[in-house]
């Protein structure tokens, strides 16, 4: 199943299941510019992951899988996927599986409500996927060590993260939570307190150092910066032109890349 085919089926699922629309807001506001912006970012992320999973029949851990969307897509494409989450999203999983089973075999998919720090798997995953997840995991060094331990030798972490140097997000986060980047919450389902990073985002350079400490080497050839242009630009330019310009600018302009791109994507390989 291609990314675009999967996206079309996701839209049909949202029509049938309004409970998902609070997160996947494609149908909430059909203003052409906002819709194009959201669609492009969803497809961009999933295509990056799909391209990064270069081995067929891979064993994958979707770390912080949320609603399980990426895990479902990868399973439908022949991979064996385990996903864990601590979000309320987990209650929506049974209905989602019932919908997606109509389009392929999901017997190699397992989704759990499980704390990251309770993971015990060692050396069994070809890939670990972390989408908007790494900056929530605290203590971060211990969390990254769990990921590294779970990977096979030569396996890869596929990370999609906010750019911790983005000026707009830094100001927004500071106004909301100040410098308190880590908070303690009580998980009703697990019946215990856990730590969580409160949008504790970092720059690529910071991630590079943290990953190296747990035997993961950031692959700089895989690095991409994404999302420079806001929805208003989609009123004037096509998605294709915006995509081309964003790819050109971050490679040439270090100032814009560092402070104005909202997101990054990269692989880190286990040595």
PDB file of N, CA and C in Angstrom, residues 33-72:
ATOM      1  N   UNK A  33      -5.910  26.114   2.166  1.00  0.00           N
ATOM      2  CA  UNK A  33      -4.528  26.303   2.604  1.00  0.00           C
ATOM      3  C   UNK A  33      -4.198  25.456   3.827  1.00  0.00           C
ATOM      4  N   UNK A  34      -5.100  25.443   4.827  1.00  0.00           N
ATOM      5  CA  UNK A  34      -4.851  24.651   6.039  1.00  0.00           C
ATOM      6  C   UNK A  34      -4.878  23.159   5.732  1.00  0.00           C
ATOM      7  N   UNK A  35      -5.807  22.756   4.874  1.00  0.00           N
ATOM      8  CA  UNK A  35      -5.883  21.334   4.514  1.00  0.00           C
ATOM      9  C   UNK A  35      -4.606  20.899   3.803  1.00  0.00           C
ATOM     10  N   UNK A  36      -4.139  21.699   2.851  1.00  0.00           N
ATOM     11  CA  UNK A  36      -2.922  21.365   2.107  1.00  0.00           C
ATOM     12  C   UNK A  36      -1.715  21.282   3.035  1.00  0.00           C
ATOM     13  N   UNK A  37      -1.642  22.207   4.008  1.00  0.00           N
ATOM     14  CA  UNK A  37      -0.541  22.232   4.965  1.00  0.00           C
ATOM     15  C   UNK A  37      -0.510  20.948   5.794  1.00  0.00           C
ATOM     16  N   UNK A  38      -1.679  20.547   6.312  1.00  0.00           N
ATOM     17  CA  UNK A  38      -1.746  19.354   7.160  1.00  0.00           C
ATOM     18  C   UNK A  38      -1.505  18.076   6.357  1.00  0.00           C
ATOM     19  N   UNK A  39      -2.108  18.014   5.179  1.00  0.00           N
ATOM     20  CA  UNK A  39      -1.920  16.839   4.338  1.00  0.00           C
ATOM     21  C   UNK A  39      -0.458  16.657   3.968  1.00  0.00           C
ATOM     22  N   UNK A  40       0.193  17.729   3.569  1.00  0.00           N
ATOM     23  CA  UNK A  40       1.594  17.650   3.158  1.00  0.00           C
ATOM     24  C   UNK A  40       2.470  17.153   4.298  1.00  0.00           C
ATOM     25  N   UNK A  41       2.229  17.674   5.513  1.00  0.00           N
ATOM     26  CA  UNK A  41       3.072  17.269   6.634  1.00  0.00           C
ATOM     27  C   UNK A  41       2.863  15.802   6.989  1.00  0.00           C
ATOM     28  N   UNK A  42       1.611  15.326   6.961  1.00  0.00           N
ATOM     29  CA  UNK A  42       1.345  13.921   7.249  1.00  0.00           C
ATOM     30  C   UNK A  42       2.037  13.019   6.239  1.00  0.00           C
ATOM     31  N   UNK A  43       1.875  13.325   4.972  1.00  0.00           N
ATOM     32  CA  UNK A  43       2.462  12.495   3.914  1.00  0.00           C
ATOM     33  C   UNK A  43       3.984  12.570   3.947  1.00  0.00           C
ATOM     34  N   UNK A  44       4.508  13.753   4.213  1.00  0.00           N
ATOM     35  CA  UNK A  44       5.950  13.945   4.285  1.00  0.00           C
ATOM     36  C   UNK A  44       6.575  13.061   5.368  1.00  0.00           C
ATOM     37  N   UNK A  45       5.953  13.017   6.519  1.00  0.00           N
ATOM     38  CA  UNK A  45       6.461  12.211   7.631  1.00  0.00           C
ATOM     39  C   UNK A  45       6.401  10.722   7.308  1.00  0.00           C
ATOM     40  N   UNK A  46       5.247  10.290   6.803  1.00  0.00           N
ATOM     41  CA  UNK A  46       5.085   8.865   6.546  1.00  0.00           C
ATOM     42  C   UNK A  46       5.983   8.396   5.402  1.00  0.00           C
ATOM     43  N   UNK A  47       6.180   9.238   4.404  1.00  0.00           N
ATOM     44  CA  UNK A  47       7.079   8.880   3.310  1.00  0.00           C
ATOM     45  C   UNK A  47       8.523   8.778   3.807  1.00  0.00           C
ATOM     46  N   UNK A  48       8.901   9.654   4.722  1.00  0.00           N
ATOM     47  CA  UNK A  48      10.260   9.588   5.275  1.00  0.00           C
ATOM     48  C   UNK A  48      10.470   8.248   5.983  1.00  0.00           C
ATOM     49  N   UNK A  49       9.500   7.860   6.803  1.00  0.00           N
ATOM     50  CA  UNK A  49       9.598   6.583   7.519  1.00  0.00           C
ATOM     51  C   UNK A  49       9.586   5.412   6.548  1.00  0.00           C
ATOM     52  N   UNK A  50       8.687   5.451   5.585  1.00  0.00           N
ATOM     53  CA  UNK A  50       8.575   4.367   4.614  1.00  0.00           C
ATOM     54  C   UNK A  50       9.877   4.182   3.840  1.00  0.00           C
ATOM     55  N   UNK A  51      10.509   5.291   3.457  1.00  0.00           N
ATOM     56  CA  UNK A  51      11.782   5.209   2.739  1.00  0.00           C
ATOM     57  C   UNK A  51      12.905   4.711   3.645  1.00  0.00           C
ATOM     58  N   UNK A  52      12.853   5.101   4.928  1.00  0.00           N
ATOM     59  CA  UNK A  52      13.917   4.717   5.868  1.00  0.00           C
ATOM     60  C   UNK A  52      13.868   3.227   6.202  1.00  0.00           C
ATOM     61  N   UNK A  53      12.658   2.645   6.194  1.00  0.00           N
ATOM     62  CA  UNK A  53      12.521   1.205   6.460  1.00  0.00           C
ATOM     63  C   UNK A  53      12.844   0.483   5.154  1.00  0.00           C
ATOM     64  N   UNK A  54      14.135   0.329   4.905  1.00  0.00           N
ATOM     65  CA  UNK A  54      14.593  -0.188   3.613  1.00  0.00           C
ATOM     66  C   UNK A  54      14.637  -1.709   3.542  1.00  0.00           C
ATOM     67  N   UNK A  55      14.575  -2.368   4.705  1.00  0.00           N
ATOM     68  CA  UNK A  55      14.620  -3.835   4.728  1.00  0.00           C
ATOM     69  C   UNK A  55      13.207  -4.396   4.690  1.00  0.00           C
ATOM     70  N   UNK A  56      12.971  -5.370   3.824  1.00  0.00           N
ATOM     71  CA  UNK A  56      11.676  -6.027   3.794  1.00  0.00           C
ATOM     72  C   UNK A  56      11.473  -6.919   5.003  1.00  0.00           C
ATOM     73  N   UNK A  57      10.218  -7.111   5.385  1.00  0.00           N
ATOM     74  CA  UNK A  57       9.869  -7.989   6.514  1.00  0.00           C
ATOM     75  C   UNK A  57      10.642  -7.631   7.787  1.00  0.00           C
ATOM     76  N   UNK A  58      10.717  -6.349   8.074  1.00  0.00           N
ATOM     77  CA  UNK A  58      11.460  -5.885   9.248  1.00  0.00           C
ATOM     78  C   UNK A  58      10.658  -6.080  10.526  1.00  0.00           C
ATOM     79  N   UNK A  59      11.400  -6.136  11.639  1.00  0.00           N
ATOM     80  CA  UNK A  59      10.792  -6.139  12.964  1.00  0.00           C
ATOM     81  C   UNK A  59      10.964  -4.734  13.526  1.00  0.00           C
ATOM     82  N   UNK A  60       9.843  -4.078  13.883  1.00  0.00           N
ATOM     83  CA  UNK A  60       9.852  -2.653  14.185  1.00  0.00           C
ATOM     84  C   UNK A  60       9.167  -2.378  15.520  1.00  0.00           C
ATOM     85  N   UNK A  61       9.753  -1.479  16.280  1.00  0.00           N
ATOM     86  CA  UNK A  61       9.114  -0.958  17.489  1.00  0.00           C
ATOM     87  C   UNK A  61       8.698   0.477  17.207  1.00  0.00           C
ATOM     88  N   UNK A  62       7.388   0.744  17.261  1.00  0.00           N
ATOM     89  CA  UNK A  62       6.861   2.104  17.125  1.00  0.00           C
ATOM     90  C   UNK A  62       6.729   2.663  18.536  1.00  0.00           C
ATOM     91  N   UNK A  63       7.728   3.418  18.942  1.00  0.00           N
ATOM     92  CA  UNK A  63       7.852   3.909  20.316  1.00  0.00           C
ATOM     93  C   UNK A  63       6.993   5.159  20.496  1.00  0.00           C
ATOM     94  N   UNK A  64       5.976   5.060  21.346  1.00  0.00           N
ATOM     95  CA  UNK A  64       5.031   6.161  21.490  1.00  0.00           C
ATOM     96  C   UNK A  64       4.112   6.202  20.284  1.00  0.00           C
ATOM     97  N   UNK A  65       3.423   5.102  20.041  1.00  0.00           N
ATOM     98  CA  UNK A  65       2.709   4.896  18.776  1.00  0.00           C
ATOM     99  C   UNK A  65       1.414   5.686  18.664  1.00  0.00           C
ATOM    100  N   UNK A  66       0.946   6.299  19.761  1.00  0.00           N
ATOM    101  CA  UNK A  66      -0.277   7.093  19.684  1.00  0.00           C
ATOM    102  C   UNK A  66      -1.469   6.269  19.242  1.00  0.00           C
ATOM    103  N   UNK A  67      -2.134   6.711  18.190  1.00  0.00           N
ATOM    104  CA  UNK A  67      -3.297   6.004  17.649  1.00  0.00           C
ATOM    105  C   UNK A  67      -2.906   4.773  16.831  1.00  0.00           C
ATOM    106  N   UNK A  68      -1.611   4.536  16.641  1.00  0.00           N
ATOM    107  CA  UNK A  68      -1.166   3.346  15.914  1.00  0.00           C
ATOM    108  C   UNK A  68      -1.178   3.493  14.403  1.00  0.00           C
ATOM    109  N   UNK A  69      -1.295   4.706  13.897  1.00  0.00           N
ATOM    110  CA  UNK A  69      -1.435   4.910  12.453  1.00  0.00           C
ATOM    111  C   UNK A  69      -0.218   4.415  11.684  1.00  0.00           C
ATOM    112  N   UNK A  70       0.972   4.836  12.087  1.00  0.00           N
ATOM    113  CA  UNK A  70       2.188   4.402  11.393  1.00  0.00           C
ATOM    114  C   UNK A  70       2.383   2.901  11.529  1.00  0.00           C
ATOM    115  N   UNK A  71       2.098   2.369  12.709  1.00  0.00           N
ATOM    116  CA  UNK A  71       2.232   0.931  12.932  1.00  0.00           C
ATOM    117  C   UNK A  71       1.300   0.140  12.010  1.00  0.00           C
ATOM    118  N   UNK A  72       0.089   0.631  11.839  1.00  0.00           N
ATOM    119  CA  UNK A  72      -0.863  -0.026  10.946  1.00  0.00           C
ATOM    120  C   UNK A  72      -0.342  -0.003   9.504  1.00  0.00           C
TER     121      UNK A  72
END
